[in-house]
Short mmCIF file of C-alpha atoms in Angstrom, two decimals:
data_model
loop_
_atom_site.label_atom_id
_atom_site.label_comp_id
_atom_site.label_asym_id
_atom_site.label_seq_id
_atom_site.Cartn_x
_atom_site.Cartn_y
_atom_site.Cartn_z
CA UNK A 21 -79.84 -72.48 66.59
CA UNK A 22 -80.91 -71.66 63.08
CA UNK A 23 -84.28 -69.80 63.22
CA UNK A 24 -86.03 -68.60 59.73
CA UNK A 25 -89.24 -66.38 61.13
CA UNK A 26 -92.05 -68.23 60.21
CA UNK A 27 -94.57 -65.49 58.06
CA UNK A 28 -98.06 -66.48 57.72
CA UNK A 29 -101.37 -64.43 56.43
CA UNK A 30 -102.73 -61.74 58.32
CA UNK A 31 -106.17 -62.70 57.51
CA UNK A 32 -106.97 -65.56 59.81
CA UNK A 33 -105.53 -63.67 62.79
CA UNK A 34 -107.40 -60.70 62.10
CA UNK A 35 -110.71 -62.83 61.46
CA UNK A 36 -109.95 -64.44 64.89
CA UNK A 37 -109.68 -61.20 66.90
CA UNK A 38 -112.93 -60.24 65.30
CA UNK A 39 -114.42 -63.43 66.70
CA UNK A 40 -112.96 -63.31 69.96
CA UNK A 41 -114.97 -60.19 70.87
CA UNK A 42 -118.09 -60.67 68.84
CA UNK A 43 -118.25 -64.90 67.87
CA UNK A 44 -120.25 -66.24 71.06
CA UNK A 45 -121.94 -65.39 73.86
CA UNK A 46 -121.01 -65.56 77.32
CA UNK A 47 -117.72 -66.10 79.13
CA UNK A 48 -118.39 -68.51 81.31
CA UNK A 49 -117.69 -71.76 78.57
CA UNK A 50 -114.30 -70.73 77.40
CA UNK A 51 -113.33 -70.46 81.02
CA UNK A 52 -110.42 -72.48 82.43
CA UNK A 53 -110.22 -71.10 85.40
CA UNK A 54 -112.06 -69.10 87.21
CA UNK A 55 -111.42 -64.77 87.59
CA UNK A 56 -110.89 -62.46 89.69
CA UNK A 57 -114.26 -61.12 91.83
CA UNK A 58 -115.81 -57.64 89.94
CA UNK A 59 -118.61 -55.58 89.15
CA UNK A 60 -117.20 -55.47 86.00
CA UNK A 61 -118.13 -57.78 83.24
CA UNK A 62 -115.63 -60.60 82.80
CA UNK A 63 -113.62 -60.30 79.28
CA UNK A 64 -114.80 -63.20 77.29
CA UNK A 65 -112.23 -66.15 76.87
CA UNK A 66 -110.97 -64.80 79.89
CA UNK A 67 -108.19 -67.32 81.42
CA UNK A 68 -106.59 -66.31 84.72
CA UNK A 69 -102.97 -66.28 84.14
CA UNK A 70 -103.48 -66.67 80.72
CA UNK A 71 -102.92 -64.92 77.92
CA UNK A 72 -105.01 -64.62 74.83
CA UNK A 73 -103.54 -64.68 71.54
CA UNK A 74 -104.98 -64.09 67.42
CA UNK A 75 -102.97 -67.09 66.74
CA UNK A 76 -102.16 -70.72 67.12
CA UNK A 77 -99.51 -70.23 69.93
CA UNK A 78 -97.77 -73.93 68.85
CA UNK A 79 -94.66 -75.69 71.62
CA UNK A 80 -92.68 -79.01 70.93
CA UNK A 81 -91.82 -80.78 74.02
CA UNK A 82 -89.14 -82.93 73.17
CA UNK A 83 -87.25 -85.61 75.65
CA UNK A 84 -84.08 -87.63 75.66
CA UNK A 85 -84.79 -91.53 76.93
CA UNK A 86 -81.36 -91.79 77.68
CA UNK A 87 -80.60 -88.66 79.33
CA UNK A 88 -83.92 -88.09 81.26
CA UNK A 89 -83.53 -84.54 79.47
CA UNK A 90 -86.73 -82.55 78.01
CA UNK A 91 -87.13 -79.02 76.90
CA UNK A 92 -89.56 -77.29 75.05
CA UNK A 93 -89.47 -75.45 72.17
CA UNK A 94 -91.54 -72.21 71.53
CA UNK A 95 -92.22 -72.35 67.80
CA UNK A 96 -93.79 -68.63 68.35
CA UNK A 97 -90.55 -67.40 69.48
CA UNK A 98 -88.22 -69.88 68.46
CA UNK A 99 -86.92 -70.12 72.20
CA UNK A 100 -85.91 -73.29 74.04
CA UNK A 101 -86.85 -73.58 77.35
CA UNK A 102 -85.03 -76.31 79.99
CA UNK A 103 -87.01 -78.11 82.32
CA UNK A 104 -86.62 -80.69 84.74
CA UNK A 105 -85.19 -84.35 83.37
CA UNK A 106 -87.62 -87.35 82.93
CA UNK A 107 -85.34 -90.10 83.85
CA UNK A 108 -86.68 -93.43 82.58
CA UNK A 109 -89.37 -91.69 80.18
CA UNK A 110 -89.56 -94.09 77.04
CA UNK A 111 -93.40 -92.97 75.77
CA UNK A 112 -94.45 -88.98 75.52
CA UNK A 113 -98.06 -88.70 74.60
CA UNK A 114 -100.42 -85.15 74.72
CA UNK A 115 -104.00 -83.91 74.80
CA UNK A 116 -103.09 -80.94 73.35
CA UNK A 117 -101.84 -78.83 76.40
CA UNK A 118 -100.44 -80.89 78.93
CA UNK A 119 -97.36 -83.55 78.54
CA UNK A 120 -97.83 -87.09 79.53
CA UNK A 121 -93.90 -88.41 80.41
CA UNK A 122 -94.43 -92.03 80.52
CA UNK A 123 -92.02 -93.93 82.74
CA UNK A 124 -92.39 -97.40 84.25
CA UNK A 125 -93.61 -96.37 87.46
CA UNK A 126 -95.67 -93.60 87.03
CA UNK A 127 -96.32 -90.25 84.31
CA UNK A 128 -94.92 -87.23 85.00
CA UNK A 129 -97.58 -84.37 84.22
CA UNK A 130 -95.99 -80.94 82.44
CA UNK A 131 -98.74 -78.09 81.61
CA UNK A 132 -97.34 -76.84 78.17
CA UNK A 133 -98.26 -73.52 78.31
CA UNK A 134 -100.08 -73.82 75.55
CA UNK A 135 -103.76 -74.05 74.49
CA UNK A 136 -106.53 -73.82 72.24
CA UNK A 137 -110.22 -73.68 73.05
CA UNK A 138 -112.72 -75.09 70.03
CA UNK A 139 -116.17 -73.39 70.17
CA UNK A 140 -116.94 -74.83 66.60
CA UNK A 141 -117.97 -71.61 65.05
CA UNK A 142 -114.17 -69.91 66.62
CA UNK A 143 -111.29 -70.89 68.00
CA UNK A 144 -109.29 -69.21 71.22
CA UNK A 145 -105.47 -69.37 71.59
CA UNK A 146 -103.98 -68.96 74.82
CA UNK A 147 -100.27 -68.99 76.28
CA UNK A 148 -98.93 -69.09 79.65
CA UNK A 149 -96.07 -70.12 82.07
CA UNK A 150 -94.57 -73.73 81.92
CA UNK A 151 -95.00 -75.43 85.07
CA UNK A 152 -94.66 -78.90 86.60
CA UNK A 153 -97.92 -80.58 87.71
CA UNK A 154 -97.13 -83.67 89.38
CA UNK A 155 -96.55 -87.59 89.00
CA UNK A 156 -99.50 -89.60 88.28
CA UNK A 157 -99.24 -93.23 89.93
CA UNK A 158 -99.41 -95.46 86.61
CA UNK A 159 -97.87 -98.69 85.42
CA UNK A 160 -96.25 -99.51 82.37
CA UNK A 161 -99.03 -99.79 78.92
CA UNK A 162 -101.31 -96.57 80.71
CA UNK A 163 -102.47 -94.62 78.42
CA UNK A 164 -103.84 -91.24 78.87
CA UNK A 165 -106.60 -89.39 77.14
CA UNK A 166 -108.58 -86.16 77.95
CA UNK A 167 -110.78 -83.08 77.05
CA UNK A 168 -111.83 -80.40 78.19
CA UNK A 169 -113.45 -81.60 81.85
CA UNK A 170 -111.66 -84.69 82.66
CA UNK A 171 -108.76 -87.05 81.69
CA UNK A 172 -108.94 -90.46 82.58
CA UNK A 173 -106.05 -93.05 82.87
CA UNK A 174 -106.58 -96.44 81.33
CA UNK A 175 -103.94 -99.35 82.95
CA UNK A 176 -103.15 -102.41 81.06
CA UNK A 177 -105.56 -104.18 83.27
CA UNK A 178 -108.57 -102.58 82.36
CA UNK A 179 -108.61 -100.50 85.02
CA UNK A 180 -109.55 -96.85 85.04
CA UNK A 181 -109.40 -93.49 86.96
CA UNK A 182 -110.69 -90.26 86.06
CA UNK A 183 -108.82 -87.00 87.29
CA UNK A 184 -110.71 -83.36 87.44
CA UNK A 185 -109.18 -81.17 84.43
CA UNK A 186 -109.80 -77.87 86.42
CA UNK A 187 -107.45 -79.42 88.96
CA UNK A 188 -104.47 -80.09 86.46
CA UNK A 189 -105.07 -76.57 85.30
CA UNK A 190 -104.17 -75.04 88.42
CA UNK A 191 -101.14 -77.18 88.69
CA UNK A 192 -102.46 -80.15 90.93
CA UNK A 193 -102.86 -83.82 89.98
CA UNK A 194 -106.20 -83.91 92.43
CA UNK A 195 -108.05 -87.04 93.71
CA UNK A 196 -109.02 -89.43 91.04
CA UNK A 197 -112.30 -91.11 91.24
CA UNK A 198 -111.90 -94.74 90.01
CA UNK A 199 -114.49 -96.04 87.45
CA UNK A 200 -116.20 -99.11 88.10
CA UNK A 201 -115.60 -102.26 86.38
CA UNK A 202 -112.78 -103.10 84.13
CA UNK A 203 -112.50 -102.03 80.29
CA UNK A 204 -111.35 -103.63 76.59
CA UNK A 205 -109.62 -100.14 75.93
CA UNK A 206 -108.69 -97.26 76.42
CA UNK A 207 -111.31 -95.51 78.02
CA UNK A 208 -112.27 -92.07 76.17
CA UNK A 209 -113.88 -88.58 77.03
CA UNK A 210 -116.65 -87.60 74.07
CA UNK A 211 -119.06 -85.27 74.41
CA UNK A 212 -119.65 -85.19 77.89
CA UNK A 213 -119.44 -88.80 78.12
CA UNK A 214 -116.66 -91.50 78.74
CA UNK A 215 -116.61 -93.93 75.22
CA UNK A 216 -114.85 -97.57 75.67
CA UNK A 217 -115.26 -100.89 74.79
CA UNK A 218 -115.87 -104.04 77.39
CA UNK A 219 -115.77 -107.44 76.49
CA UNK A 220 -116.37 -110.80 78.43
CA UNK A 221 -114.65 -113.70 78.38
CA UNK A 222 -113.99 -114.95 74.62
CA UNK A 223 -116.21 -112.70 73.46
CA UNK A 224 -116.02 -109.18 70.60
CA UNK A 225 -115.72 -106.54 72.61
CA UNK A 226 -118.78 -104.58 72.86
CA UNK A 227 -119.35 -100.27 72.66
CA UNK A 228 -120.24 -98.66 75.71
CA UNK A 229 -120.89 -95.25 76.96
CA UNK A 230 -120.55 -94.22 80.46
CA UNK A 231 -121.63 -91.13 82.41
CA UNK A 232 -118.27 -89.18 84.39
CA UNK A 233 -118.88 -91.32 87.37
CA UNK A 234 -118.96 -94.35 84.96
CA UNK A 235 -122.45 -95.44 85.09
CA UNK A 236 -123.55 -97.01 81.44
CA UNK A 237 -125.95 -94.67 79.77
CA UNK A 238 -126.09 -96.40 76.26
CA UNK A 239 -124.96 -99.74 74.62
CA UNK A 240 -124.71 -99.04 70.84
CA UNK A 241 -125.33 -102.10 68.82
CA UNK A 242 -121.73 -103.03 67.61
CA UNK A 243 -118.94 -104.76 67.85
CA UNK A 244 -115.27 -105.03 68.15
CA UNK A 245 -113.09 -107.98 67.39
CA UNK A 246 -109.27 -107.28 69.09
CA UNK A 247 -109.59 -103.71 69.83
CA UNK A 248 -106.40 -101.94 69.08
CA UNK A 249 -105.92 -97.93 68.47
CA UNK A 250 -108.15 -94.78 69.12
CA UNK A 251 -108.97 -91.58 68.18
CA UNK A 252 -111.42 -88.61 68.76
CA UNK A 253 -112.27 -86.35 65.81
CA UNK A 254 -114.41 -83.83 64.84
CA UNK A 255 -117.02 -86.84 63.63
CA UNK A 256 -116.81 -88.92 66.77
CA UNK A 257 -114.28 -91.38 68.41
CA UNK A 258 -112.65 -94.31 66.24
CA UNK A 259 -111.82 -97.24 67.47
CA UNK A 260 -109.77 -99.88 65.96
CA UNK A 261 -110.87 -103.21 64.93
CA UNK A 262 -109.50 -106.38 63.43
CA UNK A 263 -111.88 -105.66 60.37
CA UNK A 264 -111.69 -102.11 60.21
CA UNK A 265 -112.90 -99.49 62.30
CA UNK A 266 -116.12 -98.48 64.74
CA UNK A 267 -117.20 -94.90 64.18
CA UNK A 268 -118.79 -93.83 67.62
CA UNK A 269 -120.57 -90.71 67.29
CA UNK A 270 -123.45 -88.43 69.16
CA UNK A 271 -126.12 -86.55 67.89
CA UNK A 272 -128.47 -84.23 70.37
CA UNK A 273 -127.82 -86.97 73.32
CA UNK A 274 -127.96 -90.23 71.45
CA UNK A 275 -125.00 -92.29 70.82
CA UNK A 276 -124.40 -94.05 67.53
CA UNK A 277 -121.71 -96.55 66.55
CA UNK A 278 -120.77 -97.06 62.25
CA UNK A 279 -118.78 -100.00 60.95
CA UNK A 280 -116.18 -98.85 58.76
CA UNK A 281 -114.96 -101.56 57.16
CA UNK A 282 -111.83 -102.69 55.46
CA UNK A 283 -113.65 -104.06 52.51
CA UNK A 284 -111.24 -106.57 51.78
CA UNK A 285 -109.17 -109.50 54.15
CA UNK A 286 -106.38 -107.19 55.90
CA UNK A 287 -103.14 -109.65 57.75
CA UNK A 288 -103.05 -108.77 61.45
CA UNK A 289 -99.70 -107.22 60.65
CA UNK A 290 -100.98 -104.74 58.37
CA UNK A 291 -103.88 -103.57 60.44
CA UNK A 292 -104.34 -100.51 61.75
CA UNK A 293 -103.54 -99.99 64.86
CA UNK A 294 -101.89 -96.97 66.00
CA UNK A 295 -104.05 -93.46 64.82
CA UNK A 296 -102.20 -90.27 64.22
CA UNK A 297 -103.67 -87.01 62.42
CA UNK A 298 -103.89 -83.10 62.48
CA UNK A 299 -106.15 -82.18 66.12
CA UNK A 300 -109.70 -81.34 64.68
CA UNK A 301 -109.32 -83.43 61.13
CA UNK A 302 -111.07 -86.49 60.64
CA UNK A 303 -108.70 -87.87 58.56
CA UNK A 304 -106.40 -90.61 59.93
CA UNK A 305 -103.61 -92.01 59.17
CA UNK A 306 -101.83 -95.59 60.21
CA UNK A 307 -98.86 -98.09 58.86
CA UNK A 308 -100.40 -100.97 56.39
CA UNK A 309 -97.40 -103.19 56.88
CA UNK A 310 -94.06 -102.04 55.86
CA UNK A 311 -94.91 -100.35 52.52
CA UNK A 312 -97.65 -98.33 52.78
CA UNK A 313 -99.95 -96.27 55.20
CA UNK A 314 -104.08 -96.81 55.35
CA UNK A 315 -106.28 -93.50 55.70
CA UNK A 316 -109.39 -93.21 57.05
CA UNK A 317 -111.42 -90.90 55.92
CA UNK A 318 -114.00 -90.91 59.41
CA UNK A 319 -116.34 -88.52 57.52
CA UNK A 320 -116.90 -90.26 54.46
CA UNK A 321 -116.45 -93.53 56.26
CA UNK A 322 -114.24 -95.14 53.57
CA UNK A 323 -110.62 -96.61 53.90
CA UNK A 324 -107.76 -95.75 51.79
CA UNK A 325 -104.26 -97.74 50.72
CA UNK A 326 -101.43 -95.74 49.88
CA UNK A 327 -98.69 -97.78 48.63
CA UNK A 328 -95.23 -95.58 49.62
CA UNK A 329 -91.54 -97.15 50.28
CA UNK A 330 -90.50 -98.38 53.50
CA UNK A 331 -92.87 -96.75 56.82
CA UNK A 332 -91.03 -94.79 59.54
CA UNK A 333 -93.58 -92.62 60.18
CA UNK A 334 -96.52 -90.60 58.60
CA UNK A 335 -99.82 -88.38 59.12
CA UNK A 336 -101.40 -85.71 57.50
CA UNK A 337 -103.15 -82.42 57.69
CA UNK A 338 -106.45 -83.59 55.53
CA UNK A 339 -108.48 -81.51 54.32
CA UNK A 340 -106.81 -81.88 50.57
CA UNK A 341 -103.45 -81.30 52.03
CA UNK A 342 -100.69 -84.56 51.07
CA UNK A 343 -100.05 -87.64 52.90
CA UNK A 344 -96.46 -86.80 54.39
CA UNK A 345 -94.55 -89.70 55.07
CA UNK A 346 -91.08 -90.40 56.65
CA UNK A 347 -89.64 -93.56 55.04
CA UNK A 348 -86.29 -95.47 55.51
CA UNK A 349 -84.49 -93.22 53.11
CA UNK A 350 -84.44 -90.44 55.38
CA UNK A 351 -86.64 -88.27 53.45
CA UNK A 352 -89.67 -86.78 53.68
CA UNK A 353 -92.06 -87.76 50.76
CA UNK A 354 -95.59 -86.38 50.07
CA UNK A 355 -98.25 -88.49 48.72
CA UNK A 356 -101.44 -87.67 47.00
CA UNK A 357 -104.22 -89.93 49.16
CA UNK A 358 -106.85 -90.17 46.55
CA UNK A 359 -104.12 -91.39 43.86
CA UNK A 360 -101.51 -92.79 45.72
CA UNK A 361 -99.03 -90.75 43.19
CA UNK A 362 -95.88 -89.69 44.59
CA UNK A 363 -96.10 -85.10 44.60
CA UNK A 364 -92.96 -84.61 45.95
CA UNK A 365 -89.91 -85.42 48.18
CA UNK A 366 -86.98 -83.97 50.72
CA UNK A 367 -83.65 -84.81 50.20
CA UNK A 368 -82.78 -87.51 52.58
CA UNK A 369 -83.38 -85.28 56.21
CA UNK A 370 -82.05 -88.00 58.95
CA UNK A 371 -78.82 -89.78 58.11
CA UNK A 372 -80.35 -92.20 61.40
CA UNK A 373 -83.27 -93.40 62.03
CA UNK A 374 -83.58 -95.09 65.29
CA UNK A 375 -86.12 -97.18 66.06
CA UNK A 376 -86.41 -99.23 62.79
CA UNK A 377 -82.88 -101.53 63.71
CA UNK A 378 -82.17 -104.28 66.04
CA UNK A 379 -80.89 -101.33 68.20
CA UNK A 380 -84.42 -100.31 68.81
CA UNK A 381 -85.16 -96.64 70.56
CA UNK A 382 -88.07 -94.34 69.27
CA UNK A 383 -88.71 -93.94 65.97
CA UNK A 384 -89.23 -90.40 64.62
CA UNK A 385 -92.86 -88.85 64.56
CA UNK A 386 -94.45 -86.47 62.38
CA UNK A 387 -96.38 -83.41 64.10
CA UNK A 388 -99.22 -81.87 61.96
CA UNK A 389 -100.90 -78.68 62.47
CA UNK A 390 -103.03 -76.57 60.35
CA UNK A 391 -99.89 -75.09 58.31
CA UNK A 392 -96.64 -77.00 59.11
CA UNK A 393 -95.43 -80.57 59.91
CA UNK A 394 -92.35 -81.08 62.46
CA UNK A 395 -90.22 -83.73 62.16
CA UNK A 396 -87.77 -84.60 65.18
CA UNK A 397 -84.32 -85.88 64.56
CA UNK A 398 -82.54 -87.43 67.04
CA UNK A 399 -79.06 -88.07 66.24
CA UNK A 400 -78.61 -84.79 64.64
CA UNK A 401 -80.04 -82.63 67.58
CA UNK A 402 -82.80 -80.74 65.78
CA UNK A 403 -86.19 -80.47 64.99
CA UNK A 404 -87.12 -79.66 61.05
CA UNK A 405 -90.13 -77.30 60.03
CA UNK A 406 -91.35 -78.03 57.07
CA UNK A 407 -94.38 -76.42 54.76
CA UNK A 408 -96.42 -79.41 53.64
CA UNK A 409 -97.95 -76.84 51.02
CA UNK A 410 -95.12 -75.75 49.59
CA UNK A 411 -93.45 -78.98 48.11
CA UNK A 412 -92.03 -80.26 51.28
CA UNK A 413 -89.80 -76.68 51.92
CA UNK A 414 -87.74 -76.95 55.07
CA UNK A 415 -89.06 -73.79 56.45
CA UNK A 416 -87.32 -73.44 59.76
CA UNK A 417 -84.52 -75.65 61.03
CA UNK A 418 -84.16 -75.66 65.14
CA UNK A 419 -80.82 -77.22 66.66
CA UNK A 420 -81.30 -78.32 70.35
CA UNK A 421 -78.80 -79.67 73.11
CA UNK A 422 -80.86 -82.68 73.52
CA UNK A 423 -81.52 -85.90 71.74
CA UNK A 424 -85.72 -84.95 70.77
CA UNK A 425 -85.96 -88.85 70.58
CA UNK A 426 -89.70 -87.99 71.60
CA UNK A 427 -91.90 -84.94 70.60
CA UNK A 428 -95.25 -84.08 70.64
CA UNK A 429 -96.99 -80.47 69.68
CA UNK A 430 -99.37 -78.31 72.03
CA UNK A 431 -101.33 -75.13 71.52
CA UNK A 432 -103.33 -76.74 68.77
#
């Protein structure tokens, strides 16, 4: 395994050790689980079994659908850890600590090791064993989404469950409490609050926000025609509509939802449908058809074409940083959003791209963070670091015994 260390600025570590000890007040709300009994005063951010770290402390967990195989890949120490298979796994989705292996009887649960904790004025890292949590009882087309109290399963039949987060944390699936009623989408933690969409019979779907036990506390005014795709940013929770987007956001207990509009008569096939950006950006990112990607800007509530060659994949730190996208070429090529010009390119990275053939398989995905993308390739065993800053540079190059046919980053 090739391994180039990874150097970054001293200056946002040391500013987040001087937040750590002096940014907030009380323990208690960083808490993930709960410490030992003492007279003494509990360090703040404490985490039993945990520990703290200046730093994002960033893992790939990569699997192989054919093999069952998954590992995961410390990008702090470059090490590759081997874990037990995932037979059947074809979907590998994450809320930013814990790995969701999808299979078509059920989703195996792996806690990362790897955290963050956003108090909005500072940010705690945290690292900690790997360790198996359990098999949650789902279908095929369950999705999966979470934060920091609860994460709630949402089946293909509208159905959904929410499980206790402390309970995951301590390495236990828990007893899930099913919500009432059946659901449009995907049903999503916000602010204390569940955020989803129901919809009768021939009818737009329609916003609605639940309590935890799934009791409807508010019905903002707006609706969705063929909900497809979600997201939760810093701004609120996007939600994908046939003519654009729904912008649901909350502001000192009252729920809002924005239209964010297309502005213009968008084919079904070039909607967007399927969200991916940097954790903590509110810019997203989304094929437009074959030949180029959409970005929505949720803050400024405006929509964005970039015309590129041939999709595989793309997303985006925001923030100013490029549009990075993966196209049929095999190269990486970086994209300036407000322009659309072309700022740079890779030579060609993946000699195969599966996914985007008649032989199907999963395509390649781009991981963002707030300083590098990752870029799995499958047939050639590795995983590619690259500095989105920096031109594109292949900073790091990791070679793995697996196929990484699916990847997804924690820790952020």
């Amino acid at each position: 395994m090739l391994v180039r260390k990874n150097v970054t600025s001293l200056a946002p570590a040391l500013a987040a050790v001087i937040l750590l000890t002096a940014g907030c007040g009380g323990g208690d709300e960083a808490k993930s689980g709960s410490g030992p009994a003492s007279s003494s005063p509990t360090p703040h951010g404490y985490v039993e079994g945990a520990t703290e770290a200046a730093e994002q402390q960033s893992r790939l967990l990569l699997g192989d659908p054919g093999s069952g195989e998954t590992r995961v890949l410390d990008l702090i120490t470059g090490k590759v850890h081997d874990i037990a298979r995932s037979p059947g796994a074809t979907a590998l989705t994450t809320d930013g600590r814990f790995g969701y292996f999808h299979g078509p009887d059920g989703i195996r649960v792996l806690d990362s090791g790897a955290w963050m904790v956003d108090h909005g004025d500072h940010v705690h890292y945290y690292r900690a064993k790997i360790k198996e949590v359990g098999e949650l009882p789902a279908g095929a087309g369950t999705s999966i989404r979470s934060d920091a109290g609860v994460t709630v399963t949402s089946s293909a039949d509208g159905k959904a469950s929410v499980y206790r987060r402390a309970d995951l944390e301590k390495g236990a699936l828990g007893t899930p409490s099913p919500l009432p009623g059946t659901f449009a989408g995907a049903v999503v933690p916000y602010a204390e609050h569940l955020v989803t969409l129901t919809a009768e019979s021939g009818a737009p779907a329609k916003v609605a926000v639940l309590d935890r036990s799934g009791k409807r506390v508010a019905a903002p005014e707006a609706e969705c025609e063929q909900p497809r795709g979600d997201a939760v940013t810093r701004r609120g929770v996007v939600l994908g509509c046939a003519d654009g987007a729904l912008l649901v956001h909350e502001n000192d207990g009252a729920f809002t939802a924005e239209k964010i509009p297309y502005g213009e008569d968008v084919p079904t096939a070039e909607r967007a449908v399927e969200f991916r950006h940097r954790p903590g950006s509110s810019t997203l990112t989304a094929p437009a058809g074959k030949d180029a990607v959409w970005v929505l800007d949720a803050g400024e509530g405006t929509w964005t074409r970039v015309r590129t060659g041939p999709v595989v994949a793309a997303n985006t730190a925001g923030e100013g940083s490029p549009l990075v996208v993966l196209e049929t070429d095999g190269a990486l090529h970086g994209y300036d959003i407000p322009t659309g010009k072309e700022t740079g390119a890779t030579d060609p990275l993946l000699k195969e791209l599966p996914g985007t053939g008649a032989g199907g398989g999963a395509a390649p995905v781009i991981e963002v963070d707030r300083s590098r993308a990752y870029l799995n390739d499958p047939e050639g065993k590795r995983v590619y670091e690259i500095d989105y800053n920096d031109d594109l540079r292949v900073a790091r190059t990791f070679d793995v015994d697996v196929r990484p046919s699916l990847m997804v980053e924690t820790g952020r």
